[in-house]
Short mmCIF file of C-alpha atoms and ligand atoms in Angstrom, two decimals:
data_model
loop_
_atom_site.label_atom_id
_atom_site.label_comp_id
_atom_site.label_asym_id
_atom_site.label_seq_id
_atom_site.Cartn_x
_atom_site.Cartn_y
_atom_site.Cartn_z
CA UNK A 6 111.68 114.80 132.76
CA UNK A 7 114.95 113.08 130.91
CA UNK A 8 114.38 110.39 128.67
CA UNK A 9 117.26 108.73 126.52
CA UNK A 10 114.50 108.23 123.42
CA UNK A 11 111.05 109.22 122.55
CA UNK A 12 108.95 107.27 119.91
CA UNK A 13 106.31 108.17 117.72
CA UNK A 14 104.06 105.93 117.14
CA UNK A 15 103.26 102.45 118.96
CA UNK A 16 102.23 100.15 115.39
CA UNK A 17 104.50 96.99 114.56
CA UNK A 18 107.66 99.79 114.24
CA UNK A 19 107.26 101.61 117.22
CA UNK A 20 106.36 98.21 119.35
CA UNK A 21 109.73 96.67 117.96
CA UNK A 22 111.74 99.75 118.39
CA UNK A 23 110.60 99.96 122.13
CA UNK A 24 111.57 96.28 122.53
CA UNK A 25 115.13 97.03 121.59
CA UNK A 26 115.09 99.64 123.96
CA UNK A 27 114.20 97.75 126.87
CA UNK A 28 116.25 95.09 126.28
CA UNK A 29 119.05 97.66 126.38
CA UNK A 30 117.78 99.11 129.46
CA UNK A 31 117.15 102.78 128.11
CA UNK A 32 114.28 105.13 129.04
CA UNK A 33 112.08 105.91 126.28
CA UNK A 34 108.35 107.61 126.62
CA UNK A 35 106.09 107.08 123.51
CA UNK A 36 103.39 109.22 122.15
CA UNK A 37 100.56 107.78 120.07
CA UNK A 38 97.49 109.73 119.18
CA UNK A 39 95.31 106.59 117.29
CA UNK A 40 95.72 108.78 114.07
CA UNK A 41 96.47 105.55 112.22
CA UNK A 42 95.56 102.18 111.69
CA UNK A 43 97.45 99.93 109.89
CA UNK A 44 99.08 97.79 112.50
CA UNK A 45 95.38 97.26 114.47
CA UNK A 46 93.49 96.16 111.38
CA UNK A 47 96.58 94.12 109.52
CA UNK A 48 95.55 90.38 108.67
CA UNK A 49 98.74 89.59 111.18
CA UNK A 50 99.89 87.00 108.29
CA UNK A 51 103.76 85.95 108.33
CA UNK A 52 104.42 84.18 104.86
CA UNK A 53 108.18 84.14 103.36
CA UNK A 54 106.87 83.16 99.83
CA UNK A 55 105.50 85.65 97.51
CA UNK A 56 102.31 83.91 96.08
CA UNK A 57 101.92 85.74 92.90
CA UNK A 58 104.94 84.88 91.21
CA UNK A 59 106.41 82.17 93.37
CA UNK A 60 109.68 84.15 94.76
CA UNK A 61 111.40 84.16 98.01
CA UNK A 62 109.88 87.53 99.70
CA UNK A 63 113.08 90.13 100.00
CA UNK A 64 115.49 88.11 103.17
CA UNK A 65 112.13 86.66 104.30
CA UNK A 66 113.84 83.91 105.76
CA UNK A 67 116.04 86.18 107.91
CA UNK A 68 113.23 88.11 108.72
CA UNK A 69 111.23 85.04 110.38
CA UNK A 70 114.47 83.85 111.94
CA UNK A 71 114.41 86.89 113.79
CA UNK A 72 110.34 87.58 113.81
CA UNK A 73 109.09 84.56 115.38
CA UNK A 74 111.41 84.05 118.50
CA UNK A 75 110.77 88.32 118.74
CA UNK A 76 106.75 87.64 119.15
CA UNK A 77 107.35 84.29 121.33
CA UNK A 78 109.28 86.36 123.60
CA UNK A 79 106.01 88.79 123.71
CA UNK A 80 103.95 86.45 124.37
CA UNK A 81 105.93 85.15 127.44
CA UNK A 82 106.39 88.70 128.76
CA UNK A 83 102.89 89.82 128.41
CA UNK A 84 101.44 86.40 129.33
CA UNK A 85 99.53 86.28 126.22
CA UNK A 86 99.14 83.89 122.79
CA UNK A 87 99.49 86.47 119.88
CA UNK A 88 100.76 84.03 116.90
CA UNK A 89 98.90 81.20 115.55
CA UNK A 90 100.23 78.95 113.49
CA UNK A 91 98.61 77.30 110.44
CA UNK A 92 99.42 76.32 106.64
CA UNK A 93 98.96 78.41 103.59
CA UNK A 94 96.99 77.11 100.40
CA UNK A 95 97.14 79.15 97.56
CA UNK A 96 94.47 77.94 94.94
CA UNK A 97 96.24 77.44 91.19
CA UNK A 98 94.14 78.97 88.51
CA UNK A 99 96.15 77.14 85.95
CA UNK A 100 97.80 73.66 84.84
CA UNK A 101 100.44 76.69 84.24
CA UNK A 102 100.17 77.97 87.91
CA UNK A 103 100.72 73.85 89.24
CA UNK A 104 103.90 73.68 86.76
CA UNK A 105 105.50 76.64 87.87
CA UNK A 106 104.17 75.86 91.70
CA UNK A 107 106.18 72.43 91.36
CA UNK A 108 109.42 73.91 89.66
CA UNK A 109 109.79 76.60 92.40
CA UNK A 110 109.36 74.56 95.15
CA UNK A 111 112.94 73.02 93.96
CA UNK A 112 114.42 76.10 94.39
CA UNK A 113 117.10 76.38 97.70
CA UNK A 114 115.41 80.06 99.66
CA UNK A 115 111.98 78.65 98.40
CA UNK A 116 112.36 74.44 99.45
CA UNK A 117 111.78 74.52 103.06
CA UNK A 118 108.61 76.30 102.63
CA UNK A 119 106.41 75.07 99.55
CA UNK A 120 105.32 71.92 99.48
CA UNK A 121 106.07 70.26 96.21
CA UNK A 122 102.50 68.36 96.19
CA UNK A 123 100.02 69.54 94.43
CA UNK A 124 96.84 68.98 96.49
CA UNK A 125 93.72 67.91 94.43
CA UNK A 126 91.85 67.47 98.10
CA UNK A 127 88.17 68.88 97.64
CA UNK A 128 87.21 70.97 100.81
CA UNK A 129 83.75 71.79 101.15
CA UNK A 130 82.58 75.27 100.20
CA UNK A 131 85.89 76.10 98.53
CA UNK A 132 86.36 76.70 94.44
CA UNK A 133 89.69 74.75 93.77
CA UNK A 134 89.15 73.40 90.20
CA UNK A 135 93.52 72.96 89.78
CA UNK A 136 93.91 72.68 93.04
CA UNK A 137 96.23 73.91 96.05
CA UNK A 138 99.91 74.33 96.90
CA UNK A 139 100.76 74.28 100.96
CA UNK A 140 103.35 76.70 102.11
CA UNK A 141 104.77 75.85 104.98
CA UNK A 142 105.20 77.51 108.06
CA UNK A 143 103.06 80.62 108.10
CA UNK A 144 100.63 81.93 110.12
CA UNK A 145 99.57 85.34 111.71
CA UNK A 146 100.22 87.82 114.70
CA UNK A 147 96.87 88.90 116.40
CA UNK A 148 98.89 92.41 115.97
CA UNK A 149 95.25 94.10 117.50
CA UNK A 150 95.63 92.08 120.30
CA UNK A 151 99.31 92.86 120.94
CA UNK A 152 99.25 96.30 120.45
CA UNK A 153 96.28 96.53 123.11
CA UNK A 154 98.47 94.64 125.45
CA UNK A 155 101.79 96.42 124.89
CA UNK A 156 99.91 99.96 125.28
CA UNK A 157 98.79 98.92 128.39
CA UNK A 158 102.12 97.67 129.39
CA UNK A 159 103.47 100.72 128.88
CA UNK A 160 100.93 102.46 130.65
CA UNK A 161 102.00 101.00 133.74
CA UNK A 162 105.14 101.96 133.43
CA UNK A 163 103.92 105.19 132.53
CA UNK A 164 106.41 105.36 129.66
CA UNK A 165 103.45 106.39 127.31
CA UNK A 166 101.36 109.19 126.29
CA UNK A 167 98.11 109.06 124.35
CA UNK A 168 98.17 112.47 122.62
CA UNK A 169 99.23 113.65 119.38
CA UNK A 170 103.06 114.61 119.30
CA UNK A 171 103.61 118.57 117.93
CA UNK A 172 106.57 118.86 115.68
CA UNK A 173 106.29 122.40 116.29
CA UNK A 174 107.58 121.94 120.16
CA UNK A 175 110.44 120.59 119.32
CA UNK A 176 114.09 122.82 120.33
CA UNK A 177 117.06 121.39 119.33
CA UNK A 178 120.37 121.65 121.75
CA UNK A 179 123.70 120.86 120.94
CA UNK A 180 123.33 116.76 122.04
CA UNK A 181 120.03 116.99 122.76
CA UNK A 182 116.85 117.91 121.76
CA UNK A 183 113.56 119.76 124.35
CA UNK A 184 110.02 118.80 123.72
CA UNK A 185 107.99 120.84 125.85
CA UNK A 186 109.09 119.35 129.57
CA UNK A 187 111.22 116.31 128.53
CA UNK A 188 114.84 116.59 127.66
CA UNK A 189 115.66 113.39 125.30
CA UNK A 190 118.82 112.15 123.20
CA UNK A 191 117.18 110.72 120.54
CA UNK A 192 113.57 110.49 118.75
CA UNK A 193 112.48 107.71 117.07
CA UNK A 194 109.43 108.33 114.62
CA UNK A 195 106.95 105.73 113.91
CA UNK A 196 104.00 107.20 112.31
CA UNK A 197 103.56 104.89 109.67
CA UNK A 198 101.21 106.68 107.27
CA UNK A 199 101.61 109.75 109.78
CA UNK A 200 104.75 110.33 108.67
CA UNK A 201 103.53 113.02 106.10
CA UNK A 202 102.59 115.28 108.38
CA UNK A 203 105.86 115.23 109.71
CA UNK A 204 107.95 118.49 108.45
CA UNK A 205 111.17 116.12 108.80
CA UNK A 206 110.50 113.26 107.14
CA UNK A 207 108.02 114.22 105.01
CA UNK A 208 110.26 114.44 101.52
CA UNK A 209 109.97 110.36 102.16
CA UNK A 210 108.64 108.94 98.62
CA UNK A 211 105.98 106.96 100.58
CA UNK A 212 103.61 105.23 97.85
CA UNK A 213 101.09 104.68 100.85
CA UNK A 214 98.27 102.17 99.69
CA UNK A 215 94.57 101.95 101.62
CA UNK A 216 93.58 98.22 102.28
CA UNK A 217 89.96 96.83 103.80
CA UNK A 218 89.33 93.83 105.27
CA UNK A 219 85.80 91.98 105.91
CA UNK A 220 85.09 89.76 109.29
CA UNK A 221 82.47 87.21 108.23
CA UNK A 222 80.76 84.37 109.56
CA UNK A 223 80.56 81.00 107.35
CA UNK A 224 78.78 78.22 109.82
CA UNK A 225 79.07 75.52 106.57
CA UNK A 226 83.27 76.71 106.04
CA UNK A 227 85.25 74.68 108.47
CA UNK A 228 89.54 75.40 107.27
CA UNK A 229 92.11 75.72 109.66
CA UNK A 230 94.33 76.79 106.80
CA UNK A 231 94.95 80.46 105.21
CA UNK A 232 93.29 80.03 101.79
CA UNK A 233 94.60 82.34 99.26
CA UNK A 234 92.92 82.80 95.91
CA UNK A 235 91.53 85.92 94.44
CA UNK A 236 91.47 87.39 98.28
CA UNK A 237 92.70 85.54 101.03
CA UNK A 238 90.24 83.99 103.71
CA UNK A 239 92.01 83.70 106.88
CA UNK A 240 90.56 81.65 109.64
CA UNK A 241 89.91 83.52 113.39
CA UNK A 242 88.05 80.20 115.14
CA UNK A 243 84.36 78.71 115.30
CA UNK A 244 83.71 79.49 111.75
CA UNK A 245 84.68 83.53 111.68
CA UNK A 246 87.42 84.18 109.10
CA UNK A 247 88.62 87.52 107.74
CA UNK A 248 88.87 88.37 104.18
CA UNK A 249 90.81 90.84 102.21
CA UNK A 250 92.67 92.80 101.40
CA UNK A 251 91.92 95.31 99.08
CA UNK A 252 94.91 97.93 97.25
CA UNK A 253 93.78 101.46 96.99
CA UNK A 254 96.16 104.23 96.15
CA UNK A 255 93.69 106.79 95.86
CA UNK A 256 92.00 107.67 99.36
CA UNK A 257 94.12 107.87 101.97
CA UNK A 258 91.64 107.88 104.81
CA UNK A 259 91.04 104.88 107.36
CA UNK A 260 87.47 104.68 106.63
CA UNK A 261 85.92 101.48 105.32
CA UNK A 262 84.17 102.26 102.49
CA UNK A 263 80.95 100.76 100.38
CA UNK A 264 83.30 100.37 97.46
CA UNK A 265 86.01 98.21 99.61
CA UNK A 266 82.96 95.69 100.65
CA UNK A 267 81.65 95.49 97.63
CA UNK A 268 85.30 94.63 95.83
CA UNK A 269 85.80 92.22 98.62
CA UNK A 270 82.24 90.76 98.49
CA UNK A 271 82.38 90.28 94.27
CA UNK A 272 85.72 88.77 94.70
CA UNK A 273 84.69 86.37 97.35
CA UNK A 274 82.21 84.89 94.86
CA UNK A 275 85.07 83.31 93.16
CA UNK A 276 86.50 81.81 96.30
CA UNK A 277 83.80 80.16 98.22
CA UNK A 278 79.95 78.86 97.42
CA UNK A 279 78.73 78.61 101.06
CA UNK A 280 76.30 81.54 102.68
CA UNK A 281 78.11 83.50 105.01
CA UNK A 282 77.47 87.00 106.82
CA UNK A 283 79.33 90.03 107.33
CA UNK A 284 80.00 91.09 110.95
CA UNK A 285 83.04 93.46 110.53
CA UNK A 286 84.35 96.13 108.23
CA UNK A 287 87.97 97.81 108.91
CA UNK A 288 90.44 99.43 107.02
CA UNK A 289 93.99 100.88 107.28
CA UNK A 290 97.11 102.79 105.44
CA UNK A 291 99.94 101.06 104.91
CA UNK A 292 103.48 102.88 104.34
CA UNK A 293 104.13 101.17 100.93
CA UNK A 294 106.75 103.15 99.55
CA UNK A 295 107.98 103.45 95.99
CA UNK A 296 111.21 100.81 96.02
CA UNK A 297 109.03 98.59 98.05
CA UNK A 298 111.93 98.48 100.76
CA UNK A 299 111.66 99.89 104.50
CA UNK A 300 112.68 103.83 105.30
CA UNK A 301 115.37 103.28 108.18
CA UNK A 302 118.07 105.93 109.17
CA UNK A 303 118.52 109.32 110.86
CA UNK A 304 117.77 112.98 109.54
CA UNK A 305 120.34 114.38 106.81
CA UNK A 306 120.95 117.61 109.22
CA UNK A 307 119.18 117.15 112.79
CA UNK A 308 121.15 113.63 113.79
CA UNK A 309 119.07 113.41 116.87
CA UNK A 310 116.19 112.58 114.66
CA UNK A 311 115.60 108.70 113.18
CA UNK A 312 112.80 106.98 110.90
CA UNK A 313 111.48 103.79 111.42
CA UNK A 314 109.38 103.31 108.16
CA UNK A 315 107.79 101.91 105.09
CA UNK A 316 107.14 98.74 106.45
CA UNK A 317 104.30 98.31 103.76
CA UNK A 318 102.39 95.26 103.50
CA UNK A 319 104.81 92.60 105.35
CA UNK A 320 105.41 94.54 108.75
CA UNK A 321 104.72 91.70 110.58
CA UNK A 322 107.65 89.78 109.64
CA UNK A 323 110.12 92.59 108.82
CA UNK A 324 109.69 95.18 112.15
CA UNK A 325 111.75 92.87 114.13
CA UNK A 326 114.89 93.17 111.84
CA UNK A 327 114.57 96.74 110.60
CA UNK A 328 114.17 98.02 114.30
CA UNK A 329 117.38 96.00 115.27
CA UNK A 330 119.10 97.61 112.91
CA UNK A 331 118.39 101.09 113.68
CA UNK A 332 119.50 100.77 117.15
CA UNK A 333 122.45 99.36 115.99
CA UNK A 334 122.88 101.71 113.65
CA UNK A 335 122.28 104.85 116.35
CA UNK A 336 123.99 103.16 119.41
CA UNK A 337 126.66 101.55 117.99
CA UNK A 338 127.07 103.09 115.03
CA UNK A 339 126.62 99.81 112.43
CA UNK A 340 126.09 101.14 109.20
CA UNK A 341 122.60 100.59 107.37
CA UNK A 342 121.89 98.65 104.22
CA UNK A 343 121.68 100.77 101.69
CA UNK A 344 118.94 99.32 100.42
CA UNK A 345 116.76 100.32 103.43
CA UNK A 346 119.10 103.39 104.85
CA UNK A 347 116.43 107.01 103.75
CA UNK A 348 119.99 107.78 102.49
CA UNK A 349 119.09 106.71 99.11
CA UNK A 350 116.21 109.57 98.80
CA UNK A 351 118.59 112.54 100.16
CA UNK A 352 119.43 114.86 97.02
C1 LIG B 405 94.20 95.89 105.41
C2 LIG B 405 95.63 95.62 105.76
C3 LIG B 405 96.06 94.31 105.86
C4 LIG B 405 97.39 94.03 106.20
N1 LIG B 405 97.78 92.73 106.33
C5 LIG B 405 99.04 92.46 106.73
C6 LIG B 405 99.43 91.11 106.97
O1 LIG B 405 98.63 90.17 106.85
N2 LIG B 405 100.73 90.89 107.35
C7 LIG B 405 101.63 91.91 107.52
O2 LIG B 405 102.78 91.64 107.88
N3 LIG B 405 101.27 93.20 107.28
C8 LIG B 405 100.02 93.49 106.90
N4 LIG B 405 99.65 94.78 106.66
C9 LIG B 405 100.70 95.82 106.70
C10 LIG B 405 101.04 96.22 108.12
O3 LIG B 405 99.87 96.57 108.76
C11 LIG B 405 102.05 97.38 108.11
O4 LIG B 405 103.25 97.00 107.48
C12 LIG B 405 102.39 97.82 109.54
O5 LIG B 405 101.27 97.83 110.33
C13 LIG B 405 103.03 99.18 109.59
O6 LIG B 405 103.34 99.44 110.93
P1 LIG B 405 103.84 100.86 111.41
O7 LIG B 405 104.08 100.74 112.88
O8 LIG B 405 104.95 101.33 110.55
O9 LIG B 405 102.63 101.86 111.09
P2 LIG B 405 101.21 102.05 111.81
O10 LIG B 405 100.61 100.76 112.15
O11 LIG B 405 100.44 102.99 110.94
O12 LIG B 405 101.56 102.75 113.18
C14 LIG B 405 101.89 104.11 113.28
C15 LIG B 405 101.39 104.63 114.61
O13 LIG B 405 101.81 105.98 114.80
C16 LIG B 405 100.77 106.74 115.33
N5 LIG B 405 101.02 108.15 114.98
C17 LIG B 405 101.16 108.68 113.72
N6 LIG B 405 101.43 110.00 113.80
C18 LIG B 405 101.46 110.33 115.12
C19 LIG B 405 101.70 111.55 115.85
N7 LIG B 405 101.97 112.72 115.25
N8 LIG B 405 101.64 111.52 117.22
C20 LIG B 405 101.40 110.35 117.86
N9 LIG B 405 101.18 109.17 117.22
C21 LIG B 405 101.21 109.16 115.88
C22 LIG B 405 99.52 106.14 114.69
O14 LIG B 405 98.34 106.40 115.42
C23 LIG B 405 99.87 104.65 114.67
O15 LIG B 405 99.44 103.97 115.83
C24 LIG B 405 98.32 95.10 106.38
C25 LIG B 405 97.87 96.42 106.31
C26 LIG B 405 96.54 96.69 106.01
C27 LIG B 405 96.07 98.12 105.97
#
């Protein structure tokens, strides 16, 4: 079998990468082995504002200029609703927090998204003694639900494999490269997290950080906004919401833990009074990495061989824009950012 690409690894990055493929009409066959979790169990949430310190998230704007027509198109090909729209209120701790709240929203990245208003609205259930600021134009990708849908997609074309890919099988050729029976130009890898057991990429400075999330059930909370305070409490529909996230840099496992609920659980008693239950635990790795920018470019001696990386906690908004310009970068030879290009790591 001849393939121009193979991918490894079908999260946010590998999903995005794919798409670019497609859309240029090359073959690609993708290998994913459910060794990670990060893009399954991600709250989805697209937000260009950076809520503890009032900034512009890194070309956030850009990124959702790109992002949001990317997962409309999704939805229209796959004949499913992924994003949902909704409001952001982040809860001020502070007369402080309102002042600088009102004094960024004059700023030109940061206007067309906060709302200069302080809200003093009471909503029932919800500890807001300073009250809110609205950011505008957020929501969340139900990334579980896409990445179900896009696997299966795939599957019909049959342009996916569900098994763990061996770096050990891999022979290099002059232009191209043999794993086992397929002959491909180029591989693309994905892993997220994975990506440290990958002999090629592994020198990566990934600062990878655990997160756990809580599905609950509040019958007396009725928001249809994303309330952020001490965790955020993001609303799924007849009174579910999930909660989260928690920052771990310790364990590196997907396993929700006792610790995670109970973190998530004390923290949630400073967010909302009403009684709610807890129907869902899940957890993930994301590929934070050290700079806090994305891992994007091709292999300092095997050129055949890409990354597609470090998406860390925003991959929802950025995938679109880093996989966009990788292809660029590999088919028509655009140079990378420095900022994101792995050149910046090689000694
Ligand atoms: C709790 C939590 C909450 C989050 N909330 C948000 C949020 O609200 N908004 C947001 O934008 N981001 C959020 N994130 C971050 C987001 O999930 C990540 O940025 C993104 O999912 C990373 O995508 P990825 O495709 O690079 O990696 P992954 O999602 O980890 O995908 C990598 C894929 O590669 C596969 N793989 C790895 N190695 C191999 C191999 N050898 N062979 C075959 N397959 C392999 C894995 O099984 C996996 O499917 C959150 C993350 C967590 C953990």
């Amino acid at each position: 079998m001849k393939v121009d690409y193979i991918v490894v690894g079908l999260g946010l990055a590998g999903i995005a990468f794919v798409e670019e493929l497609i859309a240029a009409n090359k073959t690609v066959l993708v290998f994913e082995d459910h060794s990670q979790t990060s893009s399954l169990v991600a709250g989805g949430v697209y937000n260009p504002v950076v809520l503890k310190r009032f900034t512009p998230v890194w070309n956030g704007a850009a990124q959702l200029a790109l992002a949001l027509p990317f997962y409309r198109a999704l939805e229209k090909k796959l004949a499913e609703k992924f994003d949902v729209t909704f409001s952001t209120k982040k809860v001020f701790k502070s007369i402080e927090d309102q002042n600088n709240w009102f004094a960024a929203s004059d700023k030109p990245l940061l206007a067309p998204f906060m709302n200069p208003k302080i809200s003093k609205e009471s909503v029932n259930g919800v500890i807001a003694h300073y009250g809110f600021g609205e950011v505008l134009g957020t929501g969340r990708i139900d990334t579980e639900k896409l990445i179900q849908h896009y696997r299966k997609y795939l599957q019909d074309k049959a342009s996916i494999q569900f098994e763990k890919f061996d770096y050990n099988a891999l022979k290099f050729a002059k232009n191209t490269i043999q794993y086992k029976t397929i002959e491909a130009q180029k591989i693309v890898f994905c892993e997220g997290f994975g990506v440290k057991q990958n002999p090629f990429f592994n020198y990566l400075p990934l600062k990878e950080a655990k997160g756990e999330l809580l599905t609950i059930h509040a019958p007396k909370l009725a928001i249809d906004f994303l309330l952020k305070s001490t965790v955020f409490v993001l609303p799924l529909g007849n009174h579910y919401y999930k909660v989260g996230a928690t920052f771990n840099w310790k364990d590196k496992t997907s396993i929700p833990s006792e610790e995670g609920k109970e973190e998530l659980v004390e923290k949630l008693k400073k967010v909302i009074t009403v009684p709610y239950t807890i129907i869902n635990q899940t957890a993930g790795v994301r590929p934070t990495v050290k700079d806090r920018r994305p891992l994007v470019g091709v292999h300092p001696i095997q050129q055949q061989l890409a990354v597609l990386n470090g998406l860390g906690t925003r991959g929802v908004m950025i995938a679109p824009t880093v996989a966009k310009n990788l292809f660029n970068h590999l088919e028509k030879g655009t140079p990378l950012a420095i900022e994101i290009d792995i050149k910046r790591f090689n000694s």
